[in-house]
Amino acid sequence: MTRLSQAALTALPEGIAAPRYDRSTVTKGVVHFGPGAFHRAHQAAAFDTLLAHDPRWGLTGISLNSRGVADALNPQDGLYTLALLDLETSYRVIGSIGRVLTRDDPEAILTALAHHDTRVISSTVTEKGYCLNADGALDLANPAIATDLEAARADDWTPVSFTGWLVRGFQVRRHAGLPGVTVLCCDNLTDNGRKLEAAALALAGEIDPDTARWIADNVAFPNAMVDSITPATDPALRTRVAHETGLEDAWPIQRERFTQWVIEDRFAGERPALDVAGVTFASDVRPFETAKLRLLNGAHSSLAYIGLGMGLETVADAMADSTLAAFVERLMRVDIAPSVTPPPGLDLDGYISDVLARFRNPAIRHLLSQIAWDGSQKLPYRLLDTVRDALAAGRSVERLALPIAAWLRFLVRAANEGRTITDPLGPMLLARAGDWRSVLALREVFGDLGSEPRFAHAVAAGLASLEAGQRAPAGV
């Protein structure tokens, strides 16, 4: 079968959308760190739409931790297939990514960061990729950050961390007299732009105070949020894509048709006209971000850990269990919604109903095991902030503690079975898994919440419920 490439686009059958612009005229206005499935399903697709109107916003991808995406996409001229999952699945070839660079070519990365055409540097490196501590500040003791601090003693240093690459790129831009850029974080962190700004300033302050001042004066870090359910690529998707397109695609991507991208209107220079792709520019992203992180992502993690403990495999499987589905809906409406101040025009009850319907989408096979990755990094934003708000308001945290208890049991099962888990704190978590109170004592995850008696009591009650085979606290 012919491999997907620019030359092969003419062979696409009718009904398969292809780039509606001349890719040879595209210039690279965006450098993106972390061109994995999440980015290619959302931001790269939005820029693909924009390129039909303005060819100055092409993407250069940078993959710091793996060659997988580069090895898949570069032989395909950066092209890949996006499957939009709905009652009827549609397919679209995305052409916004020109090339994917890896840490094997640091000079090319630095050239891209310091190119005069580069106006936006964006990121989806997952929560752990920002090397933050439990308080959301840069963790100077993180091994990657410590390595960068040591390397930066040399004039010509090669970073390891994403934040290190930002600072190094800014150093070169400053010395070259280039203008500032906009750094657009698209990961699931509350106040993500501000956290990344503080991290970059902290690292630059340790390495090069002049560059830290330049960053403060010339670089914008808008907050942003992105929402669309993106299941991992599996063999079934590859088979469907090959059948529908008649071409071999080394790494197609799939997501639900629904998508939302909200960006704070705070740019260092020209703002890409992404509104043509349905992007919302807002003066304050936080209400959108909080609604999504707490209601959708918090419910997702709850389904994942409780569902995995029941032997379920996908979100749809979990929602098909009436007791679990009813528990999660009550968790969202009664326990999480009071902690969310919606943006103007958003009806929370309707939003929750829409989220639950999206979870039930029969076209999406979203693995609970995928959602369960990196629990130590996700749970503080998805559930623990809500717990803090509930405690401060004097509300019950009994239901909110149940998914935390389910996560603790998830750790115990992995430890007892001798399995590793996908989590940057994995070894530490598994070593403590036999004593749930010692896990709660990890400030890297819980901050001071682990010593809060009401929370600890609720977690203990949740563990007792789960050990008794119940999928909701007794009496709920």
Tab-separated table of C-alpha atoms in Angstrom:
chain	number	residue	atom	x	y	z
A	1	MET	CA	0.000	0.000	0.000
A	2	THR	CA	1.264	3.499	-0.836
A	3	ARG	CA	2.469	5.551	2.138
A	4	LEU	CA	0.753	8.864	2.864
A	5	SER	CA	2.815	11.785	1.495
A	6	GLN	CA	2.390	15.075	-0.307
A	7	ALA	CA	2.644	13.316	-3.688
A	8	ALA	CA	0.050	10.717	-2.646
A	9	LEU	CA	-2.648	13.265	-1.792
A	10	THR	CA	-3.936	13.168	-5.363
A	11	ALA	CA	-4.909	9.534	-4.788
A	12	LEU	CA	-7.272	10.307	-1.906
A	13	PRO	CA	-10.840	9.213	-2.629
A	14	GLU	CA	-13.752	11.637	-2.616
A	15	GLY	CA	-14.998	12.422	0.859
A	16	ILE	CA	-11.541	12.525	2.457
A	17	ALA	CA	-10.630	16.160	3.179
A	18	ALA	CA	-7.111	17.322	2.328
A	19	PRO	CA	-5.260	20.621	2.954
A	20	ARG	CA	-7.020	23.432	1.068
A	21	TYR	CA	-3.848	25.453	0.534
A	22	ASP	CA	-0.508	25.211	-1.261
A	23	ARG	CA	1.831	23.722	1.336
A	24	SER	CA	4.880	24.924	-0.611
A	25	THR	CA	3.965	28.535	0.258
A	26	VAL	CA	3.652	27.944	4.010
A	27	THR	CA	6.139	29.589	6.379
A	28	LYS	CA	6.690	28.369	9.934
A	29	GLY	CA	5.246	30.854	12.392
A	30	VAL	CA	4.783	28.359	15.252
A	31	VAL	CA	7.192	26.060	17.093
A	32	HIS	CA	5.352	23.404	19.060
A	33	PHE	CA	6.824	21.223	21.824
A	34	GLY	CA	5.085	17.869	22.249
A	35	PRO	CA	3.479	17.021	18.877
A	36	GLY	CA	1.671	13.973	20.238
A	37	ALA	CA	-1.934	12.913	19.746
A	38	PHE	CA	-3.455	15.680	21.877
A	39	HIS	CA	-1.759	18.436	19.872
A	40	ARG	CA	-2.314	16.878	16.464
A	41	ALA	CA	-5.996	16.298	17.200
A	42	HIS	CA	-6.622	19.892	18.310
A	43	GLN	CA	-4.159	22.727	17.786
A	44	ALA	CA	-2.545	21.402	14.608
A	45	ALA	CA	-6.000	20.882	13.093
A	46	ALA	CA	-6.983	24.463	13.973
A	47	PHE	CA	-3.811	25.831	12.370
A	48	ASP	CA	-4.523	23.656	9.335
A	49	THR	CA	-7.825	25.518	8.943
A	50	LEU	CA	-6.073	28.874	9.441
A	51	LEU	CA	-3.478	28.103	6.753
A	52	ALA	CA	-6.201	28.151	4.105
A	53	HIS	CA	-6.572	31.859	4.967
A	54	ASP	CA	-3.022	32.829	6.008
A	55	PRO	CA	0.072	30.757	5.045
A	56	ARG	CA	2.330	32.284	7.723
A	57	TRP	CA	1.302	29.979	10.558
A	58	GLY	CA	2.810	26.606	9.701
A	59	LEU	CA	4.145	24.413	12.505
A	60	THR	CA	7.519	22.945	13.377
A	61	GLY	CA	7.124	20.136	15.899
A	62	ILE	CA	9.718	19.377	18.582
A	63	SER	CA	9.670	16.021	20.336
A	64	LEU	CA	12.148	15.990	23.235
A	65	ASN	CA	11.550	12.527	24.677
A	66	SER	CA	10.995	10.205	21.732
A	67	ARG	CA	11.689	9.787	18.025
A	68	GLY	CA	8.356	8.049	17.423
A	69	VAL	CA	6.387	10.989	16.043
A	70	ALA	CA	9.321	12.227	13.951
A	71	ASP	CA	9.940	8.784	12.466
A	72	ALA	CA	6.237	8.435	11.630
A	73	LEU	CA	5.522	11.896	10.231
A	74	ASN	CA	8.727	13.088	8.563
A	75	PRO	CA	8.652	10.379	5.841
A	76	GLN	CA	5.018	11.467	5.250
A	77	ASP	CA	6.016	15.132	4.703
A	78	GLY	CA	4.427	15.921	8.073
A	79	LEU	CA	0.993	14.714	6.946
A	80	TYR	CA	-1.322	12.526	8.998
A	81	THR	CA	-4.992	11.546	9.077
A	82	LEU	CA	-7.442	12.830	11.683
A	83	ALA	CA	-10.563	10.720	12.259
A	84	LEU	CA	-13.524	12.632	13.699
A	85	LEU	CA	-15.664	10.212	15.680
A	86	ASP	CA	-19.399	10.782	15.619
A	87	LEU	CA	-22.479	8.875	14.527
A	88	GLU	CA	-20.682	8.851	11.168
A	89	THR	CA	-16.885	9.011	11.238
A	90	SER	CA	-15.202	11.423	8.833
A	91	TYR	CA	-11.548	11.652	7.854
A	92	ARG	CA	-9.292	14.621	7.185
A	93	VAL	CA	-5.607	14.818	6.236
A	94	ILE	CA	-3.834	17.538	8.242
A	95	GLY	CA	-0.939	19.427	6.641
A	96	SER	CA	0.022	22.127	9.161
A	97	ILE	CA	3.142	20.370	10.484
A	98	GLY	CA	6.142	20.768	8.195
A	99	ARG	CA	8.718	18.760	10.119
A	100	VAL	CA	9.232	17.202	13.548
A	101	LEU	CA	12.621	17.773	15.209
A	102	THR	CA	14.080	15.727	18.065
A	103	ARG	CA	16.714	16.304	20.728
A	104	ASP	CA	19.154	14.553	18.363
A	105	ASP	CA	19.350	17.815	16.394
A	106	PRO	CA	19.691	20.575	19.020
A	107	GLU	CA	21.008	23.101	16.507
A	108	ALA	CA	17.860	22.747	14.402
A	109	ILE	CA	15.685	23.227	17.509
A	110	LEU	CA	17.553	26.375	18.467
A	111	THR	CA	17.355	27.682	14.901
A	112	ALA	CA	13.577	27.196	14.911
A	113	LEU	CA	13.156	28.928	18.274
A	114	ALA	CA	15.288	31.883	17.187
A	115	HIS	CA	13.954	32.240	13.631
A	116	HIS	CA	12.560	35.649	12.714
A	117	ASP	CA	9.337	34.008	11.396
A	118	THR	CA	8.604	32.356	14.757
A	119	ARG	CA	5.922	34.317	16.591
A	120	VAL	CA	4.324	31.611	18.750
A	121	ILE	CA	5.911	28.824	20.805
A	122	SER	CA	3.265	26.388	22.011
A	123	SER	CA	3.336	23.280	24.173
A	124	THR	CA	1.516	20.088	25.068
A	125	VAL	CA	4.174	18.295	27.102
A	126	THR	CA	1.721	16.935	29.752
A	127	GLU	CA	1.565	18.172	33.312
A	128	LYS	CA	4.834	16.500	34.286
A	129	GLY	CA	6.732	18.178	31.436
A	130	TYR	CA	6.713	21.552	33.218
A	131	CYS	CA	8.728	20.282	36.201
A	132	LEU	CA	6.554	22.049	38.784
A	133	ASN	CA	6.206	21.291	42.473
A	134	ALA	CA	2.947	20.814	44.397
A	135	ASP	CA	2.565	24.587	44.737
A	136	GLY	CA	2.799	25.072	40.955
A	137	ALA	CA	6.254	26.680	41.045
A	138	LEU	CA	9.334	25.478	39.180
A	139	ASP	CA	10.950	22.563	41.012
A	140	LEU	CA	14.642	23.457	41.016
A	141	ALA	CA	15.418	19.997	42.417
A	142	ASN	CA	13.786	18.236	39.448
A	143	PRO	CA	16.529	16.201	37.721
A	144	ALA	CA	15.924	17.802	34.306
A	145	ILE	CA	15.995	21.323	35.770
A	146	ALA	CA	19.082	20.526	37.870
A	147	THR	CA	20.803	19.227	34.726
A	148	ASP	CA	19.947	22.432	32.863
A	149	LEU	CA	21.253	24.598	35.693
A	150	GLU	CA	24.548	22.718	35.595
A	151	ALA	CA	24.793	22.824	31.786
A	152	ALA	CA	23.974	26.537	31.633
A	153	ARG	CA	27.325	27.365	33.206
A	154	ALA	CA	28.729	26.921	29.697
A	155	ASP	CA	28.141	29.654	27.118
A	156	ASP	CA	26.834	27.213	24.499
A	157	TRP	CA	24.622	24.835	26.454
A	158	THR	CA	22.074	22.268	25.338
A	159	PRO	CA	18.959	22.050	27.518
A	160	VAL	CA	17.148	18.915	28.650
A	161	SER	CA	13.841	20.283	29.936
A	162	PHE	CA	11.145	22.089	27.978
A	163	THR	CA	11.528	25.168	30.201
A	164	GLY	CA	15.269	25.022	29.640
A	165	TRP	CA	14.735	25.105	25.882
A	166	LEU	CA	12.474	28.132	26.262
A	167	VAL	CA	15.127	30.014	28.230
A	168	ARG	CA	17.886	29.000	25.811
A	169	GLY	CA	15.797	30.124	22.847
A	170	PHE	CA	15.080	33.439	24.546
A	171	GLN	CA	18.788	33.948	25.190
A	172	VAL	CA	19.534	33.556	21.493
A	173	ARG	CA	16.618	35.780	20.450
A	174	ARG	CA	17.757	38.489	22.843
A	175	HIS	CA	21.336	38.437	21.600
A	176	ALA	CA	20.123	38.488	17.973
A	177	GLY	CA	17.909	41.510	18.586
A	178	LEU	CA	14.760	39.591	17.628
A	179	PRO	CA	11.337	40.514	18.980
A	180	GLY	CA	9.580	38.644	21.735
A	181	VAL	CA	7.090	35.856	21.124
A	182	THR	CA	3.910	34.440	22.595
A	183	VAL	CA	4.272	31.204	24.560
A	184	LEU	CA	1.021	29.258	24.457
A	185	CYS	CA	0.646	26.435	26.979
A	186	CYS	CA	-2.193	24.047	26.059
A	187	ASP	CA	-1.884	21.471	28.839
A	188	ASN	CA	-4.368	20.786	31.631
A	189	LEU	CA	-2.950	23.066	34.314
A	190	THR	CA	-4.902	25.736	36.134
A	191	ASP	CA	-3.559	29.163	35.177
A	192	ASN	CA	-1.237	27.345	32.778
A	193	GLY	CA	0.188	30.447	31.109
A	194	ARG	CA	0.999	32.149	34.390
A	195	LYS	CA	2.586	29.003	35.821
A	196	LEU	CA	4.780	28.597	32.741
A	197	GLU	CA	5.703	32.291	32.826
A	198	ALA	CA	6.767	32.012	36.469
A	199	ALA	CA	8.750	28.854	35.714
A	200	ALA	CA	10.571	30.444	32.772
A	201	LEU	CA	11.379	33.571	34.783
A	202	ALA	CA	12.602	31.488	37.728
A	203	LEU	CA	14.923	29.381	35.582
A	204	ALA	CA	16.180	32.372	33.597
A	205	GLY	CA	16.776	34.218	36.852
A	206	GLU	CA	19.062	31.404	37.992
A	207	ILE	CA	20.872	31.210	34.643
A	208	ASP	CA	20.877	34.672	33.072
A	209	PRO	CA	19.179	37.609	34.844
A	210	ASP	CA	19.435	39.795	31.731
A	211	THR	CA	17.418	37.250	29.776
A	212	ALA	CA	14.925	37.042	32.651
A	213	ARG	CA	14.350	40.780	32.337
A	214	TRP	CA	14.023	40.432	28.541
A	215	ILE	CA	11.384	37.717	29.011
A	216	ALA	CA	9.411	39.891	31.419
A	217	ASP	CA	9.458	42.784	28.927
A	218	ASN	CA	8.978	40.940	25.625
A	219	VAL	CA	7.233	37.572	26.043
A	220	ALA	CA	3.533	36.919	26.647
A	221	PHE	CA	2.212	33.766	28.313
A	222	PRO	CA	-1.576	33.698	27.794
A	223	ASN	CA	-3.677	31.156	29.632
A	224	ALA	CA	-5.466	28.651	27.422
A	225	MET	CA	-7.671	25.591	27.620
A	226	VAL	CA	-8.414	22.881	25.074
A	227	ASP	CA	-11.224	20.348	25.267
A	228	SER	CA	-11.913	17.357	23.054
A	229	ILE	CA	-11.797	13.678	23.973
A	230	THR	CA	-8.835	12.065	22.216
A	231	PRO	CA	-8.515	8.277	22.495
A	232	ALA	CA	-5.111	6.769	21.809
A	233	THR	CA	-4.331	5.453	18.345
A	234	ASP	CA	-4.892	1.696	18.114
A	235	PRO	CA	-4.603	-0.976	15.393
A	236	ALA	CA	-8.320	-0.677	14.632
A	237	LEU	CA	-7.898	3.013	13.760
A	238	ARG	CA	-4.926	2.278	11.510
A	239	THR	CA	-6.962	-0.373	9.705
A	240	ARG	CA	-9.964	1.930	9.244
A	241	VAL	CA	-7.800	4.794	7.980
A	242	ALA	CA	-6.024	2.561	5.477
A	243	HIS	CA	-9.368	1.235	4.227
A	244	GLU	CA	-10.999	4.671	3.919
A	245	THR	CA	-8.041	6.570	2.436
A	246	GLY	CA	-6.346	3.807	0.462
A	247	LEU	CA	-3.024	4.972	1.981
A	248	GLU	CA	-0.788	3.720	4.759
A	249	ASP	CA	-0.524	6.240	7.616
A	250	ALA	CA	2.121	5.463	10.235
A	251	TRP	CA	0.354	7.438	12.946
A	252	PRO	CA	-3.258	8.556	12.392
A	253	ILE	CA	-5.120	10.344	15.190
A	254	GLN	CA	-8.728	10.225	16.388
A	255	ARG	CA	-10.945	12.476	18.484
A	256	GLU	CA	-14.587	13.286	19.034
A	257	ARG	CA	-16.046	15.893	16.682
A	258	PHE	CA	-16.653	18.344	19.534
A	259	THR	CA	-13.717	20.625	20.256
A	260	GLN	CA	-13.196	23.805	22.254
A	261	TRP	CA	-10.078	25.987	22.417
A	262	VAL	CA	-10.162	29.166	24.503
A	263	ILE	CA	-7.139	31.489	24.543
A	264	GLU	CA	-6.552	34.563	26.665
A	265	ASP	CA	-6.274	37.594	24.384
A	266	ARG	CA	-2.751	38.453	25.542
A	267	PHE	CA	-0.180	38.235	22.755
A	268	ALA	CA	3.336	39.661	22.482
A	269	GLY	CA	2.855	40.476	18.815
A	270	GLU	CA	0.528	39.452	16.025
A	271	ARG	CA	-2.331	37.188	17.026
A	272	PRO	CA	-3.092	34.301	14.660
A	273	ALA	CA	-6.666	34.561	13.367
A	274	LEU	CA	-7.633	31.200	14.830
A	275	ASP	CA	-11.205	32.352	15.245
A	276	VAL	CA	-11.682	31.107	11.655
A	277	ALA	CA	-11.194	27.641	13.173
A	278	GLY	CA	-13.685	28.221	15.986
A	279	VAL	CA	-11.174	29.306	18.635
A	280	THR	CA	-12.496	31.672	21.311
A	281	PHE	CA	-10.344	34.594	22.466
A	282	ALA	CA	-11.341	35.759	25.948
A	283	SER	CA	-10.172	38.290	28.506
A	284	ASP	CA	-10.214	35.564	31.170
A	285	VAL	CA	-9.811	31.860	30.438
A	286	ARG	CA	-10.018	30.692	34.023
A	287	PRO	CA	-13.798	30.121	34.192
A	288	PHE	CA	-13.645	27.951	31.035
A	289	GLU	CA	-10.552	26.173	32.339
A	290	THR	CA	-12.023	25.469	35.770
A	291	ALA	CA	-15.265	24.107	34.324
A	292	LYS	CA	-13.361	21.753	32.042
A	293	LEU	CA	-10.683	20.618	34.505
A	294	ARG	CA	-13.036	19.992	37.396
A	295	LEU	CA	-16.164	18.730	35.660
A	296	LEU	CA	-14.910	16.878	32.586
A	297	ASN	CA	-11.388	15.893	33.653
A	298	GLY	CA	-12.366	15.296	37.280
A	299	ALA	CA	-15.190	13.010	36.163
A	300	HIS	CA	-12.872	11.270	33.678
A	301	SER	CA	-10.336	10.435	36.391
A	302	SER	CA	-13.131	9.264	38.690
A	303	LEU	CA	-14.471	6.922	36.018
A	304	ALA	CA	-10.960	5.695	35.289
A	305	TYR	CA	-9.859	4.672	38.760
A	306	ILE	CA	-13.228	3.356	39.946
A	307	GLY	CA	-13.881	1.642	36.596
A	308	LEU	CA	-10.479	-0.035	36.451
A	309	GLY	CA	-11.103	-1.413	39.933
A	310	MET	CA	-14.308	-2.973	38.575
A	311	GLY	CA	-12.451	-4.601	35.675
A	312	LEU	CA	-13.882	-2.204	33.065
A	313	GLU	CA	-11.879	-1.111	30.034
A	314	THR	CA	-13.337	2.040	28.457
A	315	VAL	CA	-15.249	5.182	29.399
A	316	ALA	CA	-18.275	3.856	27.511
A	317	ASP	CA	-18.082	0.624	29.553
A	318	ALA	CA	-17.993	2.664	32.762
A	319	MET	CA	-20.973	4.770	31.690
A	320	ALA	CA	-22.905	1.594	30.830
A	321	ASP	CA	-22.739	0.605	34.516
A	322	SER	CA	-25.809	2.362	35.899
A	323	THR	CA	-24.507	2.602	39.478
A	324	LEU	CA	-21.165	4.075	38.461
A	325	ALA	CA	-22.750	6.437	35.923
A	326	ALA	CA	-25.240	7.673	38.535
A	327	PHE	CA	-22.442	8.203	41.056
A	328	VAL	CA	-20.356	10.253	38.628
A	329	GLU	CA	-23.320	12.370	37.598
A	330	ARG	CA	-24.144	13.101	41.245
A	331	LEU	CA	-20.466	13.870	41.909
A	332	MET	CA	-20.501	16.430	39.078
A	333	ARG	CA	-23.822	18.078	39.901
A	334	VAL	CA	-23.719	18.076	43.701
A	335	ASP	CA	-20.036	18.120	44.657
A	336	ILE	CA	-18.051	19.673	41.803
A	337	ALA	CA	-20.454	22.219	40.284
A	338	PRO	CA	-20.626	24.371	43.473
A	339	SER	CA	-16.868	24.982	43.132
A	340	VAL	CA	-17.194	26.224	39.529
A	341	THR	CA	-18.041	29.803	38.587
A	342	PRO	CA	-19.149	29.449	34.966
A	343	PRO	CA	-18.157	31.934	32.250
A	344	PRO	CA	-20.940	34.190	30.982
A	345	GLY	CA	-23.489	32.275	28.959
A	346	LEU	CA	-22.515	28.796	30.185
A	347	ASP	CA	-25.314	26.844	31.861
A	348	LEU	CA	-23.579	24.377	34.177
A	349	ASP	CA	-26.465	21.889	34.238
A	350	GLY	CA	-26.526	21.826	30.454
A	351	TYR	CA	-22.722	21.600	30.309
A	352	ILE	CA	-22.740	18.587	32.638
A	353	SER	CA	-25.452	16.905	30.547
A	354	ASP	CA	-23.382	17.486	27.405
A	355	VAL	CA	-20.254	16.047	29.042
A	356	LEU	CA	-22.129	12.922	30.140
A	357	ALA	CA	-23.471	12.491	26.605
A	358	ARG	CA	-19.928	12.825	25.233
A	359	PHE	CA	-18.772	10.113	27.652
A	360	ARG	CA	-21.455	7.832	26.219
A	361	ASN	CA	-20.450	8.440	22.566
A	362	PRO	CA	-20.500	4.885	21.103
A	363	ALA	CA	-17.932	5.812	18.435
A	364	ILE	CA	-15.223	6.543	21.011
A	365	ARG	CA	-13.202	3.779	22.628
A	366	HIS	CA	-11.369	5.811	25.274
A	367	LEU	CA	-9.316	3.507	27.488
A	368	LEU	CA	-9.585	4.032	31.226
A	369	SER	CA	-5.950	2.957	31.504
A	370	GLN	CA	-4.927	5.902	29.300
A	371	ILE	CA	-6.833	8.368	31.477
A	372	ALA	CA	-5.199	6.813	34.564
A	373	TRP	CA	-1.672	7.787	33.461
A	374	ASP	CA	0.187	10.367	35.562
A	375	GLY	CA	-2.328	10.428	38.388
A	376	SER	CA	0.060	12.250	40.730
A	377	GLN	CA	0.243	15.117	38.232
A	378	LYS	CA	-3.429	15.233	37.206
A	379	LEU	CA	-5.347	14.717	40.437
A	380	PRO	CA	-4.247	17.993	42.103
A	381	TYR	CA	-5.919	19.978	39.308
A	382	ARG	CA	-8.798	17.633	38.535
A	383	LEU	CA	-10.047	16.758	42.031
A	384	LEU	CA	-7.903	18.020	44.906
A	385	ASP	CA	-8.525	21.717	44.232
A	386	THR	CA	-12.247	20.950	44.374
A	387	VAL	CA	-11.739	19.123	47.667
A	388	ARG	CA	-10.019	22.194	49.110
A	389	ASP	CA	-12.875	24.446	48.027
A	390	ALA	CA	-15.463	22.075	49.498
A	391	LEU	CA	-13.639	21.871	52.823
A	392	ALA	CA	-13.317	25.667	52.990
A	393	ALA	CA	-17.062	26.006	52.335
A	394	GLY	CA	-17.966	23.374	54.916
A	395	ARG	CA	-19.373	20.949	52.335
A	396	SER	CA	-19.027	17.178	52.445
A	397	VAL	CA	-16.053	15.658	50.629
A	398	GLU	CA	-17.240	12.058	50.980
A	399	ARG	CA	-18.009	11.549	47.278
A	400	LEU	CA	-14.963	13.547	46.158
A	401	ALA	CA	-12.710	11.285	48.233
A	402	LEU	CA	-13.953	8.084	46.588
A	403	PRO	CA	-11.973	8.459	43.327
A	404	ILE	CA	-8.904	9.314	45.423
A	405	ALA	CA	-9.470	6.091	47.350
A	406	ALA	CA	-9.862	4.263	44.032
A	407	TRP	CA	-6.506	5.696	42.896
A	408	LEU	CA	-4.895	4.434	46.121
A	409	ARG	CA	-6.297	0.955	45.416
A	410	PHE	CA	-5.038	1.250	41.824
A	411	LEU	CA	-1.538	1.777	43.273
A	412	VAL	CA	-1.919	-1.205	45.625
A	413	ARG	CA	-2.941	-3.523	42.760
A	414	ALA	CA	0.005	-2.419	40.656
A	415	ALA	CA	2.431	-2.913	43.551
A	416	ASN	CA	1.020	-6.341	44.456
A	417	GLU	CA	1.221	-7.468	40.816
A	418	GLY	CA	4.749	-6.152	40.361
A	419	ARG	CA	3.645	-3.751	37.595
A	420	THR	CA	5.070	-0.349	36.850
A	421	ILE	CA	2.746	2.609	36.324
A	422	THR	CA	2.989	5.559	33.947
A	423	ASP	CA	3.661	8.322	36.442
A	424	PRO	CA	6.800	10.404	37.142
A	425	LEU	CA	6.403	9.538	40.846
A	426	GLY	CA	5.699	5.875	40.060
A	427	PRO	CA	8.496	4.223	42.089
A	428	MET	CA	7.797	6.392	45.140
A	429	LEU	CA	4.044	5.781	44.921
A	430	LEU	CA	4.420	2.018	44.525
A	431	ALA	CA	6.877	1.853	47.428
A	432	ARG	CA	4.286	3.511	49.691
A	433	ALA	CA	1.210	1.829	48.225
A	434	GLY	CA	0.755	-0.519	51.187
A	435	ASP	CA	0.189	2.404	53.552
A	436	TRP	CA	-2.361	4.837	52.152
A	437	ARG	CA	-1.620	7.424	54.824
A	438	SER	CA	1.981	7.618	53.687
A	439	VAL	CA	0.755	8.317	50.144
A	440	LEU	CA	-1.462	11.114	51.463
A	441	ALA	CA	1.620	12.520	53.198
A	442	LEU	CA	3.334	13.159	49.835
A	443	ARG	CA	3.394	16.926	49.581
A	444	GLU	CA	4.373	16.562	45.915
A	445	VAL	CA	0.792	15.422	45.307
A	446	PHE	CA	-1.399	16.574	48.197
A	447	GLY	CA	0.414	19.612	49.577
A	448	ASP	CA	-1.030	20.203	53.060
A	449	LEU	CA	-4.307	18.432	52.210
A	450	GLY	CA	-2.974	15.054	53.310
A	451	SER	CA	-2.882	16.201	56.927
A	452	GLU	CA	-6.461	17.521	56.880
A	453	PRO	CA	-8.454	15.198	59.206
A	454	ARG	CA	-11.780	15.587	57.372
A	455	PHE	CA	-10.179	14.611	54.080
A	456	ALA	CA	-8.283	11.664	55.573
A	457	HIS	CA	-11.500	10.425	57.223
A	458	ALA	CA	-13.363	10.658	53.906
A	459	VAL	CA	-10.592	8.757	52.100
A	460	ALA	CA	-10.718	6.040	54.753
A	461	ALA	CA	-14.490	5.784	54.291
A	462	GLY	CA	-14.005	5.568	50.529
A	463	LEU	CA	-11.473	2.768	50.907
A	464	ALA	CA	-13.876	0.881	53.167
A	465	SER	CA	-16.685	1.272	50.615
A	466	LEU	CA	-14.520	0.019	47.769
A	467	GLU	CA	-13.200	-2.887	49.805
A	468	ALA	CA	-16.811	-3.827	50.553
A	469	GLY	CA	-17.510	-3.931	46.819
A	470	GLN	CA	-19.539	-0.725	46.759
A	471	ARG	CA	-19.111	1.805	43.935
A	472	ALA	CA	-20.345	4.709	46.017
A	473	PRO	CA	-19.978	5.617	49.688
A	474	ALA	CA	-22.518	3.957	51.911
A	475	GLY	CA	-25.780	5.861	51.954
A	476	VAL	CA	-25.052	7.887	48.813
